[in-house]
Amino acid sequence: MTTTRQDGRAVDELRPVTIERGWSEQAEGSALISFGRTRVLCTASFTPGVPRWLTGKGTGWVTAEYAMLPRATNERSARESVKGKLGGRTHEISRLIGRSLRAVVDTKALGENTIVLDCDVLQADGGTRTAAITGAYVALVDAIEWARAEGHVRKNATVLSGSVAAISVGIVKGEPLLDLPYVEDVAAETDMNVVATGDGRFVEVQGTAEGAPFDRAELDRLLDLALVGTARLTELQRAALAS
Amino acid sequence: MTTTRQDGRAVDELRPVTIERGWSEQAEGSALISFGRTRVLCTASFTPGVPRWLTGKGTGWVTAEYAMLPRATNERSARESVKGKLGGRTHEISRLIGRSLRAVVDTKALGENTIVLDCDVLQADGGTRTAAITGAYVALVDAIEWARAEGHVRKNATVLSGSVAAISVGIVKGEPLLDLPYVEDVAAETDMNVVATGDGRFVEVQGTAEGAPFDRAELDRLLDLALVGTARLTELQRAALAS
Amino acid sequence: MTTTRQDGRAVDELRPVTIERGWSEQAEGSALISFGRTRVLCTASFTPGVPRWLTGKGTGWVTAEYAMLPRATNERSARESVKGKLGGRTHEISRLIGRSLRAVVDTKALGENTIVLDCDVLQADGGTRTAAITGAYVALVDAIEWARAEGHVRKNATVLSGSVAAISVGIVKGEPLLDLPYVEDVAAETDMNVVATGDGRFVEVQGTAEGAPFDRAELDRLLDLALVGTARLTELQRAALAS
Amino acid sequence: MTTTRQDGRAVDELRPVTIERGWSEQAEGSALISFGRTRVLCTASFTPGVPRWLTGKGTGWVTAEYAMLPRATNERSARESVKGKLGGRTHEISRLIGRSLRAVVDTKALGENTIVLDCDVLQADGGTRTAAITGAYVALVDAIEWARAEGHVRKNATVLSGSVAAISVGIVKGEPLLDLPYVEDVAAETDMNVVATGDGRFVEVQGTAEGAPFDRAELDRLLDLALVGTARLTELQRAALAS
Amino acid sequence: MTTTRQDGRAVDELRPVTIERGWSEQAEGSALISFGRTRVLCTASFTPGVPRWLTGKGTGWVTAEYAMLPRATNERSARESVKGKLGGRTHEISRLIGRSLRAVVDTKALGENTIVLDCDVLQADGGTRTAAITGAYVALVDAIEWARAEGHVRKNATVLSGSVAAISVGIVKGEPLLDLPYVEDVAAETDMNVVATGDGRFVEVQGTAEGAPFDRAELDRLLDLALVGTARLTELQRAALAS
Amino acid sequence: MTTTRQDGRAVDELRPVTIERGWSEQAEGSALISFGRTRVLCTASFTPGVPRWLTGKGTGWVTAEYAMLPRATNERSARESVKGKLGGRTHEISRLIGRSLRAVVDTKALGENTIVLDCDVLQADGGTRTAAITGAYVALVDAIEWARAEGHVRKNATVLSGSVAAISVGIVKGEPLLDLPYVEDVAAETDMNVVATGDGRFVEVQGTAEGAPFDRAELDRLLDLALVGTARLTELQRAALAS
């Protein structure tokens, strides 16, 4: 199994990952996260109160919106604001990010408050949705601590039950690989996004056969690889939050 | 482990499934599929030619659209045509159905022809997306045979590399269950949709923790259960197509 | 003048009409109505309360929405939800159905309650709007009785002042005909939809010259024919509601 | 039968009608038509060529668009351009105007040319759609003559098979009345719009029971009255075109 | 410097301007204003109350909407209501008109009332936005006086701090000109719209180089010319309001 | 008159301005420009060919799109892509940026090629539109040089007739100030955006009275100040392009 990846990485190696915490000076929490050339600006906006349909139920609301700048990619794509509607891919990823973060939030402990996670892809080179989830977690932590300091959340409330990180894995030319950049992603036969907690349990598993269907053994190897990645990302999140 | 399901089924038992092939007299292929009270009308529309961006590439195009009648559910929901935009859920399911069916289509063998699979939920009681995929496969087979008979597809072309079926599984009160109706679906801690080929390989695996994250052992049991379901559905598809 | 209609019917004969009452198990009232190959699923959704602009006026609200599945017709048409707006025809027919049913409803007697009539054409072969009105009446009756049983409507309130049914008539090759299927509809010089009460009075008369303008005598013969049709449909509605 | 109408008219009398032909200096044909306080600016825009779906079929295309200025009415209504979609009423009236004018146009004789009739209500006091049809006919005649002079239409082609005019009639307090202003329109039990040719045949008959259903005798009296009105409007159109 | 303008005017001469005050009988204030062939119908709609976000702040709201009939211009343009969205130009001009009128309104003195200024271009030949502002001022005065008479505005409140008028200027073939019709506008190297108060101060100055950039001396000459124009328009507004 | 600005700047002093040329690795030209806390990512996307309506005319096309991330500002605003339409402000600024850059482009020399300038505000603290223009110029230069190197533009073609930069000025508490951050902008009585060429001529002058109208002397002082700013920005652009 001597794959040579175009960028020289081992099959189970992440691209260089950086997390610039607090990049935005306006938001309650923010992080500019990079996986190689992929760069996503994640902000967490905290607002006291909840949407009307939740009012009075004693629980908070966490939601996410994902978007891509028109020239994040190699060829410019039309703005969704100009087209007047969100594409299916945008919707789907926004929903995935929201679900993933809600999985570690105790909305009762959050109280009747709303947090919106905006994940805007400034530059795209594969793995934007998983970078978004990983960066949004850092922004989320800061927004919750801001809210605690401002008295919107109780001092000793345990709002987060754990951390969450995400990574893509895939099978390229029969070889399972971790953290696919664009060139590997388009060549993958199977493609999987895995969202996991800091203690290694699954929040989301989304595997898709792009070419031939995949068997149980292949699925197992992809899951192994993904957990290696999310464990490493969990460390990087901790380091960023400790700085 | 003696779960009593509300409808008396065993944990690995499907609801009564019926497939009324040819229900629509207008489409090139059609099937009205029921999983208990869930009823989805699947039609396959064949058109010679492909969208402009594919013209001249010698390959066909298969796509899907999913929708729900406003009163398919227990409470009426607003029409997406009246709201003027598709919701994220609709987009996401339409994309899933399209990918699932394309996984068994050889678009070169299809030639420059388009097949649109419309899956309209007439009544919803859980598992509508998996019923849609399972029924759409039957409609697809008939549309391809129609096209072959009409001379749009070569006589001996192998357009389909296999069959595809889908089922939902989930963990309810700690118990993995097959084919969840609405009451079980809303109570599920983990919820998974599995699309598999007739020979038991995976096309899509989409697992989501609705409550607590799930571990590797739970994931494995859900996959086992799902393959029991898709195997049974594969038989029912064959029977419908043989009739 | 011995017309031979393609399907062998007499000039004043309806196609086979069936009304499957209660086809949908989710709605408060429902009917799957067929006029030959034309099949429309009509549901009546009852909700306590009225839109804000009616609140406190002591009157109820009845409205209708008409739509067609994309492959109801011989060639697939694009979904209005995908196009992001309703076409003029859809709007116009929805408004017609709503007006027609309101003509026999005493909204004071209904009280501050809302009934939405959804008429979804599953298969189209001419006369879909008139089938929709005729079927929606059956669904409406059941929804009102459901509401009475549930205590939302007073026990002895006379909500309905009568019944309503509708039929299309037209002049084809100079000959007035009752209940036009698609092949006759496209060939018609004049085309008329008539909505009438069970006692033979008019609720709507919409006649259009598709070819040459029509004179008073032709108009009179079309009205005669239409009343034959609505009288027969009134009997079929009664039979369905008696079953 | 001694009705006293609020404005002192006899039951079969039109409001003062004026037709200012050529009001717009930009369009190929135009007319500012008034029925009492109702004022509609009708323009006919001629363009060589037809929409793509008609190209090469040797026939022309005539279509219409109806709209109302936001403060045409007593209370300001929101602009449809601001709301981002056309209401059902606007769609329905635009379609009616288009059909009515097409009824007297021989599209073969028009050749592959397009005429768009824009009917913009500057002030509304009942009967705007019928005023629009009546005024649009005058604009249409001028646009066709312009096109003939410019050589877009053959010198001796008979493009128009006749003239067309329209009027509203209705039953108010049991009394059939001609040409209803707003105050009568809202009080009408039955309301009918009739489009007729200059020789007294029907192009459209649209009668609606706003209150109780209407019987055959009432329908007949309304049709009689309408034909009195359209005959008078035909004379006024001729006079305007002769000037 | 002996320019000959196509219509024979001096470089600092306005086209014939007419203001028909009260042209619309439905609105609280209205004016049909013409600058040569350019004709704009301006209405002012007064409503007690303000939008929700202003409620309880003791100030009123004045806003404007600009639009053009599809055949106001030499070639028909598509309706924005049909396209389903406002173009950038429409938005921009609506905002300009609103700002310009608000500059002379004391919203405290107006009280919690709303005035909407609708400026609909019936015929366009250059200078439509400046004609709209000039006419809207007349409609605004009348709407305020109506509101005062009805008791919605205090008897002695000074709602208007002055008058406002607007004109276009531009450099054509090196020559600064006042009040450009369409033929001059398309030929202009620099194009400027100036909104000024009756006492000659600026409310808006919007200059754009369409060809070569302009220098400070050119800017100064354009401003001089514009103030000549707005002074003359101020007189015409006074005359219209005095009639 | 010794104003003390909150950030200690002199009245004619810019905020710290940085231009990170080539920040985006995907676009043909790019610059991340900062004016204090205001940060705008400008990319220039070059595509051979022009929109259909320009084809065959031998001229190129330069256009711009401006947008703001939802959390660029102190309070989160809704995404325009989610709302489904562009606001008036967005449209207006996009048009301004496009016009400003086109003022220095010789579209004949560009040939039949298209350049789209995307200006995305990552963080907003006043002056975003003028920062966008200033940064977009740098991106534009690089895209043109890229195109020249790739052979899309002739070697010796003079595509740019000069440089362009922009700045905001305003009157705050009677004092004319250069380069207003948000706190000054909201307090300004008059607010002006000036776009000028590197040799000090005007491309756009947009002055607005937010409070009292402004007189000629005030206008003159604002223009003086603006030219100081654009001259300084021109130097910074040169430095960035020389690096």
PDB file of C-alpha atoms in Angstrom, chain C residues 79-170:
ATOM      1  CA  ARG C  79     -42.702  21.753 -11.269  1.00  0.00           C
ATOM      2  CA  GLU C  80     -43.977  25.151 -10.192  1.00  0.00           C
ATOM      3  CA  SER C  81     -42.113  24.717  -6.906  1.00  0.00           C
ATOM      4  CA  VAL C  82     -38.886  24.348  -8.864  1.00  0.00           C
ATOM      5  CA  LYS C  83     -39.657  27.286 -11.147  1.00  0.00           C
ATOM      6  CA  GLY C  84     -40.360  29.260  -8.005  1.00  0.00           C
ATOM      7  CA  LYS C  85     -43.703  30.658  -9.042  1.00  0.00           C
ATOM      8  CA  LEU C  86     -47.233  29.661  -9.798  1.00  0.00           C
ATOM      9  CA  GLY C  87     -48.375  29.945 -13.370  1.00  0.00           C
ATOM     10  CA  GLY C  88     -51.401  32.018 -14.308  1.00  0.00           C
ATOM     11  CA  ARG C  89     -53.470  28.925 -15.077  1.00  0.00           C
ATOM     12  CA  THR C  90     -52.841  27.440 -11.621  1.00  0.00           C
ATOM     13  CA  HIS C  91     -53.787  30.685  -9.899  1.00  0.00           C
ATOM     14  CA  GLU C  92     -56.915  31.046 -11.966  1.00  0.00           C
ATOM     15  CA  ILE C  93     -58.151  27.514 -11.325  1.00  0.00           C
ATOM     16  CA  SER C  94     -57.383  27.710  -7.602  1.00  0.00           C
ATOM     17  CA  ARG C  95     -59.450  30.878  -7.399  1.00  0.00           C
ATOM     18  CA  LEU C  96     -62.310  29.284  -9.343  1.00  0.00           C
ATOM     19  CA  ILE C  97     -62.435  26.235  -7.050  1.00  0.00           C
ATOM     20  CA  GLY C  98     -62.396  28.415  -3.938  1.00  0.00           C
ATOM     21  CA  ARG C  99     -65.205  30.682  -5.191  1.00  0.00           C
ATOM     22  CA  SER C 100     -67.286  27.700  -6.266  1.00  0.00           C
ATOM     23  CA  LEU C 101     -67.184  25.998  -2.899  1.00  0.00           C
ATOM     24  CA  ARG C 102     -67.678  29.226  -0.932  1.00  0.00           C
ATOM     25  CA  ALA C 103     -70.905  29.717  -2.907  1.00  0.00           C
ATOM     26  CA  VAL C 104     -72.580  26.962  -0.865  1.00  0.00           C
ATOM     27  CA  VAL C 105     -70.895  27.651   2.493  1.00  0.00           C
ATOM     28  CA  ASP C 106     -72.434  29.861   5.134  1.00  0.00           C
ATOM     29  CA  THR C 107     -69.239  31.196   6.671  1.00  0.00           C
ATOM     30  CA  LYS C 108     -71.101  32.568   9.681  1.00  0.00           C
ATOM     31  CA  ALA C 109     -72.360  29.078  10.457  1.00  0.00           C
ATOM     32  CA  LEU C 110     -68.862  27.678   9.957  1.00  0.00           C
ATOM     33  CA  GLY C 111     -67.642  29.951  12.739  1.00  0.00           C
ATOM     34  CA  GLU C 112     -64.062  31.110  13.033  1.00  0.00           C
ATOM     35  CA  ASN C 113     -62.591  28.050  11.360  1.00  0.00           C
ATOM     36  CA  THR C 114     -60.603  27.520   8.190  1.00  0.00           C
ATOM     37  CA  ILE C 115     -60.972  24.826   5.560  1.00  0.00           C
ATOM     38  CA  VAL C 116     -58.344  24.453   2.835  1.00  0.00           C
ATOM     39  CA  LEU C 117     -59.267  22.346  -0.171  1.00  0.00           C
ATOM     40  CA  ASP C 118     -56.244  20.855  -1.930  1.00  0.00           C
ATOM     41  CA  CYS C 119     -56.933  19.478  -5.378  1.00  0.00           C
ATOM     42  CA  ASP C 120     -53.921  17.670  -6.798  1.00  0.00           C
ATOM     43  CA  VAL C 121     -54.221  16.252 -10.280  1.00  0.00           C
ATOM     44  CA  LEU C 122     -52.523  12.842 -10.315  1.00  0.00           C
ATOM     45  CA  GLN C 123     -53.432  12.162 -13.938  1.00  0.00           C
ATOM     46  CA  ALA C 124     -54.856  14.617 -16.447  1.00  0.00           C
ATOM     47  CA  ASP C 125     -57.083  13.919 -19.425  1.00  0.00           C
ATOM     48  CA  GLY C 126     -59.273  17.015 -19.685  1.00  0.00           C
ATOM     49  CA  GLY C 127     -61.763  18.446 -17.219  1.00  0.00           C
ATOM     50  CA  THR C 128     -59.397  18.577 -14.261  1.00  0.00           C
ATOM     51  CA  ARG C 129     -60.818  21.781 -12.788  1.00  0.00           C
ATOM     52  CA  THR C 130     -64.403  20.566 -12.932  1.00  0.00           C
ATOM     53  CA  ALA C 131     -63.449  17.176 -11.478  1.00  0.00           C
ATOM     54  CA  ALA C 132     -61.629  19.057  -8.717  1.00  0.00           C
ATOM     55  CA  ILE C 133     -64.721  21.088  -7.778  1.00  0.00           C
ATOM     56  CA  THR C 134     -66.944  18.031  -7.829  1.00  0.00           C
ATOM     57  CA  GLY C 135     -64.558  15.995  -5.666  1.00  0.00           C
ATOM     58  CA  ALA C 136     -63.742  18.871  -3.333  1.00  0.00           C
ATOM     59  CA  TYR C 137     -67.415  19.150  -2.431  1.00  0.00           C
ATOM     60  CA  VAL C 138     -67.366  15.580  -1.081  1.00  0.00           C
ATOM     61  CA  ALA C 139     -64.201  16.242   0.917  1.00  0.00           C
ATOM     62  CA  LEU C 140     -65.721  19.466   2.234  1.00  0.00           C
ATOM     63  CA  VAL C 141     -68.847  17.730   3.508  1.00  0.00           C
ATOM     64  CA  ASP C 142     -66.745  15.221   5.437  1.00  0.00           C
ATOM     65  CA  ALA C 143     -64.503  17.882   6.923  1.00  0.00           C
ATOM     66  CA  ILE C 144     -67.522  19.817   8.154  1.00  0.00           C
ATOM     67  CA  GLU C 145     -69.027  16.693   9.695  1.00  0.00           C
ATOM     68  CA  TRP C 146     -65.686  15.878  11.322  1.00  0.00           C
ATOM     69  CA  ALA C 147     -65.592  19.394  12.769  1.00  0.00           C
ATOM     70  CA  ARG C 148     -69.139  19.085  14.022  1.00  0.00           C
ATOM     71  CA  ALA C 149     -68.330  15.768  15.715  1.00  0.00           C
ATOM     72  CA  GLU C 150     -65.242  17.337  17.321  1.00  0.00           C
ATOM     73  CA  GLY C 151     -67.282  20.283  18.566  1.00  0.00           C
ATOM     74  CA  HIS C 152     -65.635  22.928  16.392  1.00  0.00           C
ATOM     75  CA  VAL C 153     -68.934  23.634  14.619  1.00  0.00           C
ATOM     76  CA  ARG C 154     -72.287  23.893  16.335  1.00  0.00           C
ATOM     77  CA  LYS C 155     -74.374  20.700  16.304  1.00  0.00           C
ATOM     78  CA  ASN C 156     -77.315  22.140  14.428  1.00  0.00           C
ATOM     79  CA  ALA C 157     -75.565  24.761  12.303  1.00  0.00           C
ATOM     80  CA  THR C 158     -76.486  24.650   8.601  1.00  0.00           C
ATOM     81  CA  VAL C 159     -73.036  25.260   7.168  1.00  0.00           C
ATOM     82  CA  LEU C 160     -73.868  24.165   3.647  1.00  0.00           C
ATOM     83  CA  SER C 161     -76.755  25.749   1.753  1.00  0.00           C
ATOM     84  CA  GLY C 162     -76.623  23.086  -0.935  1.00  0.00           C
ATOM     85  CA  SER C 163     -74.272  21.019  -3.032  1.00  0.00           C
ATOM     86  CA  VAL C 164     -72.083  22.062  -5.927  1.00  0.00           C
ATOM     87  CA  ALA C 165     -70.742  20.203  -8.962  1.00  0.00           C
ATOM     88  CA  ALA C 166     -69.038  21.205 -12.196  1.00  0.00           C
ATOM     89  CA  ILE C 167     -68.611  19.998 -15.733  1.00  0.00           C
ATOM     90  CA  SER C 168     -67.027  21.092 -18.988  1.00  0.00           C
ATOM     91  CA  VAL C 169     -68.924  21.394 -22.243  1.00  0.00           C
ATOM     92  CA  GLY C 170     -67.767  22.514 -25.655  1.00  0.00           C
TER      93      GLY C 170
END
